[in-house]
Coordinates of C-alpha atoms in Angstrom, one line a residue:
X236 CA 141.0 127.2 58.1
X237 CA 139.3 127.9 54.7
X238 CA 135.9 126.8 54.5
X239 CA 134.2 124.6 51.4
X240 CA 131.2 123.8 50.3
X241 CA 129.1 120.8 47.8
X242 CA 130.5 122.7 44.9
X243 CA 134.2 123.8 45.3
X244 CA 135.7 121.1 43.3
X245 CA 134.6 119.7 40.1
X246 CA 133.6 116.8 41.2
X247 CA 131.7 118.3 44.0
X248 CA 130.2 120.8 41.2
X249 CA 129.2 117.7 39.5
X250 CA 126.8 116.8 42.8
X251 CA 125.7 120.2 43.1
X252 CA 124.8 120.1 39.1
X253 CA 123.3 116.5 39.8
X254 CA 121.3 117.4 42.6
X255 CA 120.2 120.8 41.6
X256 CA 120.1 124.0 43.9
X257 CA 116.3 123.7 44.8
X258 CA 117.7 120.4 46.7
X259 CA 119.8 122.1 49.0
X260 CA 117.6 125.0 49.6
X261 CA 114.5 122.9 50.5
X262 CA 116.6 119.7 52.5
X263 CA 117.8 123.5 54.4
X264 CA 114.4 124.6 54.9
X265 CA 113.0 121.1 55.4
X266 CA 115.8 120.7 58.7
X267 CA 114.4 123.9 60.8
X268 CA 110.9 122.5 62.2
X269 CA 113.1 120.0 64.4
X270 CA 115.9 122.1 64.9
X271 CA 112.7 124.3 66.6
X272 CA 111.5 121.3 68.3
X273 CA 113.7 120.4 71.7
X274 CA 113.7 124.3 72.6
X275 CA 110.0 125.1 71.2
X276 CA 109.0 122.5 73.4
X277 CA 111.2 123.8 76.5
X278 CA 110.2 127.2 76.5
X279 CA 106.5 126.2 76.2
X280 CA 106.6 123.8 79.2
X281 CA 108.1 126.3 81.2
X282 CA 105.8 129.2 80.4
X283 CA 102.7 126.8 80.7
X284 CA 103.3 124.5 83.9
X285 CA 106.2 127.1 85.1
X286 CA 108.5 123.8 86.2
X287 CA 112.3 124.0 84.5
X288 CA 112.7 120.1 85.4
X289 CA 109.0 119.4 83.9
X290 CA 110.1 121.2 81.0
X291 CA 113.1 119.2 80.5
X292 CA 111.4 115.9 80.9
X293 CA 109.1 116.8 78.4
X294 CA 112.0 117.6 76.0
X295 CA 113.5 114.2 76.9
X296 CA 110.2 112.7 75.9
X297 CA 110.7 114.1 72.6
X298 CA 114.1 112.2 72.4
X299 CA 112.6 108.9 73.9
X300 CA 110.0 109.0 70.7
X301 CA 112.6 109.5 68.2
X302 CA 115.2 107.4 69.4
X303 CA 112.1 104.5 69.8
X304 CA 110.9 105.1 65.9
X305 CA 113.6 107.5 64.2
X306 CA 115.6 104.1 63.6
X307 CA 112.6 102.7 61.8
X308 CA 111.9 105.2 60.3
X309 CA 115.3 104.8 58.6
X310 CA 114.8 101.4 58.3
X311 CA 111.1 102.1 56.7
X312 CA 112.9 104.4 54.3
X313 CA 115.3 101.6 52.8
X314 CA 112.1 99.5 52.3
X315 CA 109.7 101.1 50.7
X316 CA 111.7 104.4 49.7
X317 CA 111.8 107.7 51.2
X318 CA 109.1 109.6 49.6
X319 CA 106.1 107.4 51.2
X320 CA 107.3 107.6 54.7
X321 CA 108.3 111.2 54.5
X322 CA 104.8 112.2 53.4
X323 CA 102.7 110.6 56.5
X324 CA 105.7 111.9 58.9
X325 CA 105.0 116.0 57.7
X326 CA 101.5 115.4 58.4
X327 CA 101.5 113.3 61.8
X328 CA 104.2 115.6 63.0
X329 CA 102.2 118.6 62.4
X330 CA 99.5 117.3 64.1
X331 CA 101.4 116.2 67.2
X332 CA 103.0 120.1 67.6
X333 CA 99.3 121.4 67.4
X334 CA 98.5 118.8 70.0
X335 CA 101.3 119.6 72.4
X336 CA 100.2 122.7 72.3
X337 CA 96.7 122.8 73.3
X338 CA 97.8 120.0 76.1
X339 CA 100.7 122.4 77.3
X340 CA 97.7 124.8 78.5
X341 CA 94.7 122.7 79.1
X342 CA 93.8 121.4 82.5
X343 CA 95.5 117.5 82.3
X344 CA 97.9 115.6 83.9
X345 CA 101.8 116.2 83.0
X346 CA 101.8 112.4 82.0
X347 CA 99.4 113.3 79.0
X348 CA 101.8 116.3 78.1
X349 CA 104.9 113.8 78.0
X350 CA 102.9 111.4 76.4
X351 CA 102.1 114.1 73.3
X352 CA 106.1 115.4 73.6
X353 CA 106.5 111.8 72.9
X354 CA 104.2 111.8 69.6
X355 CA 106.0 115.1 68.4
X356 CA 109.2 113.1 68.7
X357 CA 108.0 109.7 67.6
X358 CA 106.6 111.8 64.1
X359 CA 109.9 113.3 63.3
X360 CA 111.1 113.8 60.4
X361 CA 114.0 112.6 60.0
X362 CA 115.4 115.3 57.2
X363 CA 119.5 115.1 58.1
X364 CA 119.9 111.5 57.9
X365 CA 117.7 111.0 54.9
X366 CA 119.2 113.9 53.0
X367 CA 122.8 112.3 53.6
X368 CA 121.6 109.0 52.9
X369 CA 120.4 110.8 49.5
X370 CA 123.6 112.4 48.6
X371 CA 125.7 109.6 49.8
X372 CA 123.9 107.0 47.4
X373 CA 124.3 109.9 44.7
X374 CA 128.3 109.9 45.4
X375 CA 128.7 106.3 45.5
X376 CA 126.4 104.5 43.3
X377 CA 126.4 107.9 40.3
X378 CA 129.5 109.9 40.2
X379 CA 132.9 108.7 38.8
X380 CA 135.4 106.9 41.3
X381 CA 137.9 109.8 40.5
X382 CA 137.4 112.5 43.5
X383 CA 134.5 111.1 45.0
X384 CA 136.6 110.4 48.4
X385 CA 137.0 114.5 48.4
X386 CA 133.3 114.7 47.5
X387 CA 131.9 112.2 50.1
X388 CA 134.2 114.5 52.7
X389 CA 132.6 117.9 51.8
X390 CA 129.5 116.7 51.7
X391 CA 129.4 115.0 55.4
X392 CA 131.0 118.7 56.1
X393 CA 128.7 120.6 54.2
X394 CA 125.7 118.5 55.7
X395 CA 126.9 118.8 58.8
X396 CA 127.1 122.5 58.7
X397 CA 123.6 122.5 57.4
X398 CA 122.7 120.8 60.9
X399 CA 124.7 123.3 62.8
X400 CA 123.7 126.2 61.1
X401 CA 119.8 125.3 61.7
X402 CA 120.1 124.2 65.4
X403 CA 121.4 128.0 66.3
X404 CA 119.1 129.2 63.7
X405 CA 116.4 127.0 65.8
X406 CA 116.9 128.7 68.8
X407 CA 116.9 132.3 68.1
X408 CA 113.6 131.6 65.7
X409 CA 112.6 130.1 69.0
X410 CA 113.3 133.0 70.9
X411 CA 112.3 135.7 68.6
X412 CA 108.7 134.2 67.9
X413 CA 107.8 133.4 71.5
X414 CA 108.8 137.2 72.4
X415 CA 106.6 138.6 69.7
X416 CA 103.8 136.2 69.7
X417 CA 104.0 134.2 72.8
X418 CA 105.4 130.7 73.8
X419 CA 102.5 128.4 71.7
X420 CA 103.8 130.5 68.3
X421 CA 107.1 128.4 67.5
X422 CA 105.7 124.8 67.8
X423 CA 102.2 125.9 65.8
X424 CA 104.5 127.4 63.1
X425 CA 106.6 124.5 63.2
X426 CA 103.8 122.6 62.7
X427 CA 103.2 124.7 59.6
X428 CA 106.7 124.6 58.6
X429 CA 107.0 120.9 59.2
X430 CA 104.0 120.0 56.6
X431 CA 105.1 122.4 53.6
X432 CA 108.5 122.0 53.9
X433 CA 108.9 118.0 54.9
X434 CA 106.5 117.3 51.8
X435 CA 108.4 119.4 49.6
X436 CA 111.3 117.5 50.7
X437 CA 109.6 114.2 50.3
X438 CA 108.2 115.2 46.4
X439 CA 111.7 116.1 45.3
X440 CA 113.1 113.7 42.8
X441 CA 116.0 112.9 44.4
X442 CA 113.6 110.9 47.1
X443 CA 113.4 107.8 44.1
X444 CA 117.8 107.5 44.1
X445 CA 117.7 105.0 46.7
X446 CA 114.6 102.8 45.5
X447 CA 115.6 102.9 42.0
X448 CA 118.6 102.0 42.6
X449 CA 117.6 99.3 44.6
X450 CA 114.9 98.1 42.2
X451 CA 117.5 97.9 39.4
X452 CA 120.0 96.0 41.0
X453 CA 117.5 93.2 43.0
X454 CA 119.3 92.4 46.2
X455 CA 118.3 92.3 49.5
X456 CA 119.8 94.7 52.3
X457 CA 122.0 93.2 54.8
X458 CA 120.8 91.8 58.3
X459 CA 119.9 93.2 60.9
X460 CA 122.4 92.1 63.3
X461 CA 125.3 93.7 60.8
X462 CA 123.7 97.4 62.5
X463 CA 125.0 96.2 66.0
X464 CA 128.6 95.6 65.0
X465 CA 131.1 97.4 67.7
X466 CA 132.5 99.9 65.1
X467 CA 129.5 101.4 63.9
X468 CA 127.9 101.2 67.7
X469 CA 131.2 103.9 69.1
X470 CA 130.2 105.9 66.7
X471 CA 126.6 106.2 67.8
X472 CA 127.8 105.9 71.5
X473 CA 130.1 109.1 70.0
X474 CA 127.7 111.1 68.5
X475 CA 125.4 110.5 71.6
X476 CA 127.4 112.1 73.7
X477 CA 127.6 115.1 71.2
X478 CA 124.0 115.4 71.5
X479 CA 124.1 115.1 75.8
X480 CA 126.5 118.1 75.1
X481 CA 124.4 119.8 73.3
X482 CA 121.5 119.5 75.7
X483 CA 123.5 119.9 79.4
X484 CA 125.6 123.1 77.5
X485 CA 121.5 124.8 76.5
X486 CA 120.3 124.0 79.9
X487 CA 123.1 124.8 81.5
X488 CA 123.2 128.2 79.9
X489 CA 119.4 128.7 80.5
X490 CA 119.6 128.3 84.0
X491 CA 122.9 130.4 83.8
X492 CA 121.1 133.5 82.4
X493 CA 118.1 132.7 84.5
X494 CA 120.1 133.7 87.4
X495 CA 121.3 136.8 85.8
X496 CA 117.4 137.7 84.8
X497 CA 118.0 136.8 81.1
X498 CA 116.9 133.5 80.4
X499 CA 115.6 134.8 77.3
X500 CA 118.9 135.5 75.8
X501 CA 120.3 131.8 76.3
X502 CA 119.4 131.2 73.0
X503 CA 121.6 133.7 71.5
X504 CA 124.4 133.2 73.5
X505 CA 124.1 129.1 72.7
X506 CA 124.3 130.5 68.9
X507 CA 127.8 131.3 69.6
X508 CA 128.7 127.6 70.1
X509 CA 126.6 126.9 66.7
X510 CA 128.2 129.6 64.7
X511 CA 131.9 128.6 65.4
X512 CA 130.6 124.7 64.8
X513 CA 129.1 125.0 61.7
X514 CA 132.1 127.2 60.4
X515 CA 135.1 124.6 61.5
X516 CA 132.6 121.3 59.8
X517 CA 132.5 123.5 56.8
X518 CA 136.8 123.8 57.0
X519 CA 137.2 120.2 57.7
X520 CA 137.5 119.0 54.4
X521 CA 140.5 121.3 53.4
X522 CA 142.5 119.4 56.2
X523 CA 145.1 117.2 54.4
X524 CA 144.1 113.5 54.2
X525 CA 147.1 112.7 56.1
X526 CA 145.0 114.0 59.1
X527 CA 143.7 111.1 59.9
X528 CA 140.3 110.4 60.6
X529 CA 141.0 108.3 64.3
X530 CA 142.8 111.6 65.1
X531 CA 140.7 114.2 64.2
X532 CA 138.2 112.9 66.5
X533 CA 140.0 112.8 69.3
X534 CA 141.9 116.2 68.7
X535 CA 138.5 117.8 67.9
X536 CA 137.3 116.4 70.7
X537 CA 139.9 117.5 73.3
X538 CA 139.7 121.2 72.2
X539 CA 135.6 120.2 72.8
X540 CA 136.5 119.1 76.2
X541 CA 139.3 121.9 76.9
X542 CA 135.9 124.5 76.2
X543 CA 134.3 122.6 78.7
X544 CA 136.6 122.9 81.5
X545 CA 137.0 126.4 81.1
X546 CA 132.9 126.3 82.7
X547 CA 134.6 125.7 86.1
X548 CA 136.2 129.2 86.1
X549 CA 133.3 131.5 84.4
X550 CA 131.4 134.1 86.3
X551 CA 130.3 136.0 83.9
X552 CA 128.6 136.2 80.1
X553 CA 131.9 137.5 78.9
X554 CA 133.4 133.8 80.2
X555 CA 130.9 132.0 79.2
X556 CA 131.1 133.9 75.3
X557 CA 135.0 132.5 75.5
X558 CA 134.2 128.7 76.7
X559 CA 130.9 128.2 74.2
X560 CA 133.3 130.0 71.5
X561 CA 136.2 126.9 72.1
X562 CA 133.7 124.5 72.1
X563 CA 132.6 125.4 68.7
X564 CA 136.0 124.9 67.4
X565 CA 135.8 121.3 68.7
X566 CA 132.1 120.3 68.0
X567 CA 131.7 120.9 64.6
X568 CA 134.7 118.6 63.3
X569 CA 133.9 116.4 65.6
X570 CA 130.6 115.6 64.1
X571 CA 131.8 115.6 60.5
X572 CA 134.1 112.5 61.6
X573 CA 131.8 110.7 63.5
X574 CA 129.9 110.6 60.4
X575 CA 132.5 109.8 58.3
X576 CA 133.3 106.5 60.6
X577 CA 129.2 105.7 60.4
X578 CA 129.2 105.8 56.6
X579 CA 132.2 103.6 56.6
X580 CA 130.5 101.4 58.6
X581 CA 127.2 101.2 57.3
X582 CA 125.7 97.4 56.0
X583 CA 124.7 97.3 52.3
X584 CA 121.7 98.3 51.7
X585 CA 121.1 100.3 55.2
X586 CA 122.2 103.5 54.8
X587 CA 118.6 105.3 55.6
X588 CA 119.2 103.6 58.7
X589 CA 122.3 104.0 59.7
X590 CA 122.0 107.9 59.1
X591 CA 118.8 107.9 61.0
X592 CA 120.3 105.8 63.9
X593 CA 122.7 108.8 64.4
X594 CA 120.4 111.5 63.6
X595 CA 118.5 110.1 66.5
X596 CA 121.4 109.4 68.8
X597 CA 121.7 113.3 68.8
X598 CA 118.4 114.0 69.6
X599 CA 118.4 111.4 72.3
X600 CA 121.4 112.6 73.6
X601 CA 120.4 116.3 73.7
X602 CA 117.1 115.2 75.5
X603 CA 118.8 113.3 78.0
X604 CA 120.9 116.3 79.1
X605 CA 118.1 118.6 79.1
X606 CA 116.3 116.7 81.5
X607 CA 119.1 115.8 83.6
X608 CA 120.7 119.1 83.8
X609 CA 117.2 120.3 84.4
X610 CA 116.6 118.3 87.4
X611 CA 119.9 119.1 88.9
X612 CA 120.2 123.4 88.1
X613 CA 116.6 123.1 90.2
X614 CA 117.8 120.9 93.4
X615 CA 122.0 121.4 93.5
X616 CA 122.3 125.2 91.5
X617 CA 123.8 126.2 88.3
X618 CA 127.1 125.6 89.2
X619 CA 126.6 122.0 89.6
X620 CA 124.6 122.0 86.4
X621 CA 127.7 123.3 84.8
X622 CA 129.2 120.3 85.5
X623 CA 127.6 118.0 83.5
X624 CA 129.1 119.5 79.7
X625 CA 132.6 118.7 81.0
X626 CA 131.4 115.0 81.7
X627 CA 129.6 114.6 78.5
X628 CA 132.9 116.3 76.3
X629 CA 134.9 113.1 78.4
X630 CA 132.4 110.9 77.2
X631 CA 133.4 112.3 73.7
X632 CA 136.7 111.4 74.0
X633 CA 136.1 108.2 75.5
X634 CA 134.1 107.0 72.6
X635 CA 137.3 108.6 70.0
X636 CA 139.6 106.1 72.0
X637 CA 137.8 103.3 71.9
X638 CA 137.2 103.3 68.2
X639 CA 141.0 104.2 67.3
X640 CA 141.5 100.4 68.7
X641 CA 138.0 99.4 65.8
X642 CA 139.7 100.7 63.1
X643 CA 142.9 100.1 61.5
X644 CA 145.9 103.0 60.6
X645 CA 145.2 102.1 57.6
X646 CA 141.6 102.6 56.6
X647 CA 141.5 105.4 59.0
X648 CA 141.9 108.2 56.6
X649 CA 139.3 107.9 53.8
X650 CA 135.0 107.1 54.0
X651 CA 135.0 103.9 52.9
X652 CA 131.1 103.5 52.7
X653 CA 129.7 100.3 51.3
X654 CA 127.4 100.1 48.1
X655 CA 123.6 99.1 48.3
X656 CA 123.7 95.6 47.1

């Protein structure tokens, strides 16, 4: 599978020229604080209040916060523009990791330390969604008809690569900070991290292509009820699940190399699963068109689920290398079509939203199987705990069934993504 990227084409040379390279660089940068967040957070709680289940409860609180305001967020974005609400979410944010931090150690209850993991998650920046929202409304409403379907499809890739390539890159930052400078350092340079690079992201020009183009063309957005349509719900059912894999697979690993004496290198092993992801998003917009999009998802998604099932028989790193290897093939793809359905699907004049609704759904779901898979590697074992990816790859495939019945043969092979009216 060859790889692309935003500028391989002429037309996608035209969105890179459009753009401009600082963009990419700084939406890069701009992705990292929360990429850091969900394990910053675990490793912290379990250094400070030495509970594995606390600790993944206070990463679920993170997801609760962002799945209660990441939506409106998005929906905050398409009202008043992107640049406003970006700039008050680098600075709350990096406040609420500074006060996580001094909670994690000081002498309070563990419902004040969930209720400032909920802050952190309730203040974050939502930098995925709003940079696709950006380039999508760039593609549609700015570049020529001609080739903008192949553009659209290495962007979603590209983007989604972006997110993979940060979430291992997350981890091991994670990792290598808390070993040099101790468990508090990731979330206080997040915090730091958060401010300069979020703002940066919010001051870029390209934060005005949504607002002027809705000022110039004077319509309202669609209604609110047009978000809870069954085709674009799969696909946040869909890319929930990809997040509950994502969680269950880290914890899972972490309690996994716990048992071997390295929970320290979970991180690096989980950046196998990344690596492999971000590489086969990148490649998914060289498959041929007649590859439909209904398919892909659900061929993606078996290979995700076949890399699951190969947990029941691993008993040791060199197994677990292999499955997390697979499941990269599968995960990465996967992704890049369910956004490719949610683009199709998204209302006129919601696009903020809809890319923070599944931006959210990830972290929700990742949260989710932290906790749970916390809870049950510290009552029932890690071999139970390695259970729980295999359920949450079915869940995958579940969702890529249903929505082959949502959408017809014959819109299934091209992003169909409606203008901002």
């Amino acid at each position: 599978m060859t790889t692309t990227s935003p500028c391989d084409s002429d037309a996608d040379r035209s969105l890179f020229r459009r753009a401009g390279a600082a963009y990419f660089v700084i939406a890069f940068i701009a992705r990292l604080p929360f990429a850091m967040i969900v394990v910053g957070v675990l490793t912290l709680a379990v250094e400070a209040r030495g509970s594995v289940s606390l600790a993944g409860l206070t990463s679920a609180a993170v997801g609760v916060g962002t799945a209660c305001f990441g939506p409106l967020l998005g929906a905050a974005a398409d009202r008043f523009g992107q640049r406003p609400v970006l700039l008050v979410l680098a600075a709350g944010n990096a406040a609420a990791l500074v006060l996580l931090t001094v909670v994690a150690y000081a002498a309070v209850p563990d419902a004040v330390l969930l209720l400032s993991a909920f802050a952190v998650g309730a203040t974050a920046p939502q930098v995925a969604p709003l940079s696709r929202s950006r380039l999508v409304t760039l593609i549609m409403e700015r570049m020529p008809e001609t080739g903008r379907a192949r553009t659209l499809s290495s962007t979603l890739s590209y983007e989604s690569a972006a997110d993979e390539t940060v979430f291992v890159f997350g981890p091991f930052v994670v990792g290598a900070l808390a070993s040099l400078l101790g468990p508090a350092a990731p979330l206080l340079i997040g915090a730091a991290l958060s401010l300069l690079s979020v703002g940066a992201f919010a001051l870029h020009p390209s934060a005005s292509w949504i607002s002027v183009h809705r000022r110039a063309d004077g319509g309202a957005a669609s209604s609110v009820s047009e978000l809870f349509r069954s085709r674009l719900l799969v696909v946040v059912f869909g890319i929930f699940g990809v997040g509950l894999l994502f969680g269950t697979v880290l914890t899972a690993l972490t309690a996994f190399m716990a048992d071997r004496g390295e929970a320290d290198a979970a991180g690096l092993l989980y950046g196998v699963m990344g690596i492999g992801s971000a590489i086969f998003a990148l490649g998914i917009a060289a498959l041929p068109q007649a590859f439909s999009l209904r398919l892909r998802w659900l061929v993606f998604a078996g290979i995700l689920l076949g890399g699951t099932l190969i947990l029941l028989t691993v008993n040791d790193v060199g197994g677990m290398i292999l499955a997390l290897g697979v499941m990269g093939i599968g995960i990465g793809p996967t992704l890049v079509t369910q956004f490719g359905f949610g683009t199709a699907a998204s209302p006129a004049g919601r696009s903020a939203t809809v890319m923070t609704m599944l931006g959210s759904s990830v972290i929700v779901g990742q949260a989710v199987g932290s906790a749970l898979t916390g809870v049950v590697a510290e009552q029932a074992g890690t071999s139970v705990a390695l259970l729980l990816p295999i359920a949450a790859a079915a869940s995958i495939v579940a969702a890529g069934i249903v929505n082959v019945s949502l959408n017809p043969r014959t819109h299934s092979h091209r992003h169909r993504p409606q203008r901002d009216r």
